[in-house]
Every structure is written in structure tokens, then in C-alpha cells.
Amino acid sequence: MTKSNEAGWNLDNSYARLPESLYSSAKPTPVNSPELVILNNQLAASLGLIVQQLQSENGVEVFAGNEVLEGGSPLAQAYAGHQFGHFTMLGDGRAVLLGEQITPQGERFDIQLKGSGRTPYSRGGDGRAALGPMLREYIISEAMHALGIPTTRSLAVVTSGESIIRETELPGAILTRIAASHLRVGTFQYVSRWGTEEELRALADYTIERHYPEIKEDENRYLSLLQEVIKCQAELIAKWQLVGFIHGVMNTDNMAISGETIDYGPCAFMDTFDPATVFSSIDRQGRYAYGNQPIIAGWNLARFAEALLPLLDDDQDRAIEIAQEQISGVNDLYNSNWLAGMRAKLGLFNEEKEDEALIENLLKLMDKHDADYTNTFRALTFDNANDMDLFDTEEFAQWQEQWQARRGRQEESKASSDELMRNSNPAVIPRNHRVEEALEDAVENGDYSVMERLLDVLSNPYAHSAEQEEYATVPELKVPYRTYCGT
Ligand code: AMP
Ligand code: MG
């Protein structure tokens, strides 16, 4: 048994059995003096990995890309994508898929190194990543997971011991990312644009086998695939909206076919409720603003449907009709997911026709009185509507009366309604200033204690424990918070 197998690695690479045009074999570029700075013990265990071995010198070599695991066939995936609406060829320019870990339970997860050096898709880039953005992805993706939102996860970050050049010199790092797969809308766009129909079919069949095996025998399985992807994206985006998550770069290459949130760059959580909220410094038009995310998801899904056209029907006019019919249903599907989630946030079990108006009225008031999104729902949950301007208004008092009356018109008890609210409204989200403070201490001082405490607090957002209190406050900002593309 090799050293790495002692850690529990059990890799296959089914992706490498796809047509060759879909990827390029690519090994990570070794680094000089890697150091493990954070390891996700729980995630490691769930993958069948042994924490102590991962922490050993040999274990760290795997996370650094210095040792290639047996059975893995490392590769960089080819994909295209619409970036801010413009179509281009992309691919893993700074990431390598080491392989797929087959867990003791028989599940299959992609093991990807991000920041592991140049690949055939790097174009002008150095293939590397800076420590700050990799830690940021670690924090936010783990917070999303704890919030109950499908997401890629973060297993480990190592510093490379090498500097990378951005606007200034920064410490380099490599993130080990775990995903149901890295199939993207952009993967389909790539094959649709440059591949053969046979390759497109192979990709679609692979996707069905891996993520949606239950539709394999359907009469038109490619239509079923489109429906499944629409369904899981409608659910995902609703979940983002419900917690105030703003992805920041919803390009089609950053939309996963599995329905997981992927590619954490300039993402951040909204504080004050405002549909126009944008954090990313490069999103000048607000294309990916909070309130636009459902619309953009529909646009991206239309690009997915287009890529599938040759498979949907032999008659392309009919295929277009089929695709259009599905895409026209996206908005309603999203809306019903969102409405169900909002009802839960307000402690409502049953449905009434006026619920949407009740919800919209609350959001309007939050917008008008610059209320913090998360803390408004928290205050409603614990019936301590004070210390926010919104709660002092007559308009809010009226709304609250309507809401209480509405809550009374259901069979369930007040206690179970309260419980539903506690489980639907997080006590904490990764507040921007808390994330920055953790990153600063880690990157500038090599002290990870602030980050570890933050991760701990974020790991159980529905606990509503006393120690979470100090993480729920929002500072007054003199300048708007800005995020930068995580390269
Ligand atoms: P992202 O913004 O992370 O979604 O990346 C968009 C595209 O740029 C992908 O094809 C990445 O692989 C590529 N890319 C980002 N940063 C680098 C880098 N430092 N070197 C090479 N390619 C990169
Ligand atoms: Mg990307």
C-alpha cells in the first residue's frame, strides 16, 4: 500500500473515459514548501479519509499537487461560457481534477485542486491562486453547506511557499475542492459549439448516469435532463435569495449541472435589503445584482437548453419548441420554491392566496427603511422587534398585525410555527466584516484562530446560541463593501 492510500484515498476517474476533446491530461505543478493551513476534519471523515494521515508530510504533498494519487488520471476540463453575456472558450486554467473519490458508502466526488499551476487552458494566466481568495472560498462554501444550500465544499488549503504576482505580491495557495461533479452549463456549450453530436450525446449520457440515473429509461431522457437541471437550479437560486447570498459572477461556466453552488469569487451576503445590491467590483452594470439572480439563472438555463437542441428532437424546429416550453416554466418554478421558503421564514405552514402580497409588503418596508435582511427575520423569529428603524414605524405595526392574524389562521400551534421560523431563519451568515477580519489575521499574521472560530460559529447557523450573538451585528459602513474577482 502506498503512503497516500493509507490516508484512505480511493480514486477513479470516470471523466477520463469521456471523449478526449472534453479534457486535457494535466498534472499539478509541484511547489517547494507546502504547508497545510486548514483541513476540514468532518468532511475528510465523510469521504473515508483519515485525518491524521492527511496531516502528515505525505498527506500534505497530495493537497499541494506534489504527489499524484493512484487511480486518478489527473486532467483539466474543457469548457466554454458566457461571461457577462459574451461567449468564450475557457477550461480549467488553474485547476486540476485529481480524480473522483469513491467513498466507503460508494458515493463519487470530484477531488479538484484549485491554484495548482498552468494547464493547456491557462491562456495568459499563471495557473495559481492567492491565499486570501482560497480561504474565502473555504469559509463561504462551508457556511453555505451549513445553511443547507447545495454547494461544492472545501477539504483543505495549503500555502505553496511561493509568491504570486497580482497587483502586489501575494502568498500563493491551493484549495482542495470537493464537488458532486464539475460539469457546467459551459461544458455543454463547449461540446455543442465545437464537438460532434456523438460527443454531445456521450456527455449528456454521462451526466444522466452520474446525477440523474432515475431518468435513464425515460422516453426522451434528454428532455428529462433539461427538466431536472431546471428543477434543481430553480431550487438552488431560491435558496440563495432566501438567505441573501449574492454569487457575483453567474456566468454560464459557473453554473453546475448538479445544482451545487460553484466558483466562489466575489460573492458575499447582503446586509441591508436592497434588490440592487452588487458587491463585485467588476459588475458595473449590476447584471448579477441580488434581485437579478433569478432572471440570470433563467438566461443561463436557456443557454443550456440551446446546447441540448440536437438531442431534444431530430426535427430542430420541434426541438426549439420543446426547449422554449421548458424555459418558459423556469420563472414559475423558481417562484414557487421561493414562496415556499418565504412562508417557512414567516412561520406559515399552509398556503393562502394573499401570502405573496404579505411577503412583498414586508420586503418593501425593509427596502424603504434600510433594514438588515437577516436580522429582520431573526427579530421576527424571536419576537424582539426593536433596535431597528423599521420596527418603530406605524407601517410595520400594521404589517405585523396582519402577519399575526395570518399565523393564527392555520392549524399548527404557535410553538411549531416558532420552531419552523427558527429552522428557516439563520442566526448568523458570513458577515462581510467578519470574513475580512478572519482573512486578514490568517493572511497577514498567519494566525488562523479568528477564522477557525468564525467557521465554528457558522457551522450551525440555526442553533441561535448565545455565542453567535456577536456575529450577528452589522457595522455602519462609510464606504460600500466591495469584492474582487478571486484570482
Ligand atoms: P473564474 O473567474 O474563476 O470562474 O475563472 C474564469 C476562467 O479564467 C477559467 O477558465 C479559469 O480557469 C481562468 N483563470 C482564472 N484565474 C486564472 C489564473 N490565475 N491562471 C490561469 N487561468 C485562470
Ligand atoms: Mg469559473
mmCIF file of C-alpha atoms and ligand atoms in Angstrom, residues 79 83 89-95 114 118 121-129 166 184 249 251 253-254 263 485-487, ligand 1:
data_model
loop_
_atom_site.group_PDB
_atom_site.id
_atom_site.type_symbol
_atom_site.label_atom_id
_atom_site.label_comp_id
_atom_site.label_asym_id
_atom_site.label_seq_id
_atom_site.Cartn_x
_atom_site.Cartn_y
_atom_site.Cartn_z
ATOM 1 C CA TYR A 79 -15.493 24.215 -21.128
ATOM 2 C CA GLN A 83 -19.016 35.726 -19.278
ATOM 3 C CA MET A 89 -13.593 29.305 -24.670
ATOM 4 C CA LEU A 90 -12.419 28.758 -21.091
ATOM 5 C CA GLY A 91 -11.497 25.463 -19.371
ATOM 6 C CA ASP A 92 -9.659 24.740 -16.134
ATOM 7 C CA GLY A 93 -6.877 27.279 -16.398
ATOM 8 C CA ARG A 94 -5.726 26.926 -12.827
ATOM 9 C CA ALA A 95 -7.372 23.770 -11.625
ATOM 10 C CA LYS A 114 -7.546 24.930 -7.485
ATOM 11 C CA ARG A 118 -0.787 26.089 -15.556
ATOM 12 C CA TYR A 121 -6.377 26.198 -20.881
ATOM 13 C CA SER A 122 -4.437 28.807 -18.909
ATOM 14 C CA ARG A 123 -4.111 31.350 -21.733
ATOM 15 C CA GLY A 124 -2.101 34.230 -20.228
ATOM 16 C CA GLY A 125 -2.670 33.216 -16.597
ATOM 17 C CA ASP A 126 -0.149 31.770 -14.158
ATOM 18 C CA GLY A 127 -2.429 28.917 -13.060
ATOM 19 C CA ARG A 128 -2.042 29.970 -9.454
ATOM 20 C CA ALA A 129 -4.301 31.340 -6.720
ATOM 21 C CA ARG A 166 -1.158 40.231 -8.812
ATOM 22 C CA ARG A 184 -21.117 23.066 -16.017
ATOM 23 C CA VAL A 249 -20.320 36.003 -11.330
ATOM 24 C CA ASN A 251 -21.514 33.228 -15.900
ATOM 25 C CA ASP A 253 -19.325 28.372 -16.781
ATOM 26 C CA ASN A 254 -20.087 28.983 -13.107
ATOM 27 C CA ASP A 263 -16.921 29.006 -8.084
ATOM 28 C CA CYS A 485 -12.600 38.557 -8.589
ATOM 29 C CA GLY A 486 -10.862 35.766 -6.741
ATOM 30 C CA THR A 487 -7.789 35.367 -8.900
HETATM 31 P P1 AMP B 1 -13.291 32.108 -12.735
HETATM 32 O O1 AMP B 1 -13.353 33.589 -12.730
HETATM 33 O O2 AMP B 1 -12.556 31.516 -11.576
HETATM 34 O O3 AMP B 1 -14.607 31.458 -12.988
HETATM 35 O O4 AMP B 1 -12.357 31.742 -13.982
HETATM 36 C C1 AMP B 1 -12.664 32.062 -15.320
HETATM 37 C C2 AMP B 1 -11.647 31.440 -16.231
HETATM 38 O O5 AMP B 1 -10.348 32.024 -16.030
HETATM 39 C C3 AMP B 1 -11.444 29.946 -16.029
HETATM 40 O O6 AMP B 1 -11.192 29.381 -17.282
HETATM 41 C C4 AMP B 1 -10.226 29.894 -15.141
HETATM 42 O O7 AMP B 1 -9.558 28.657 -15.233
HETATM 43 C C5 AMP B 1 -9.401 31.032 -15.720
HETATM 44 N N1 AMP B 1 -8.443 31.564 -14.742
HETATM 45 C C6 AMP B 1 -8.713 32.300 -13.626
HETATM 46 N N2 AMP B 1 -7.578 32.615 -12.991
HETATM 47 C C7 AMP B 1 -6.551 32.061 -13.669
HETATM 48 C C8 AMP B 1 -5.126 32.021 -13.483
HETATM 49 N N3 AMP B 1 -4.527 32.617 -12.469
HETATM 50 N N4 AMP B 1 -4.400 31.353 -14.411
HETATM 51 C C9 AMP B 1 -4.988 30.738 -15.451
HETATM 52 N N5 AMP B 1 -6.314 30.747 -15.669
HETATM 53 C C10 AMP B 1 -7.097 31.384 -14.796
#
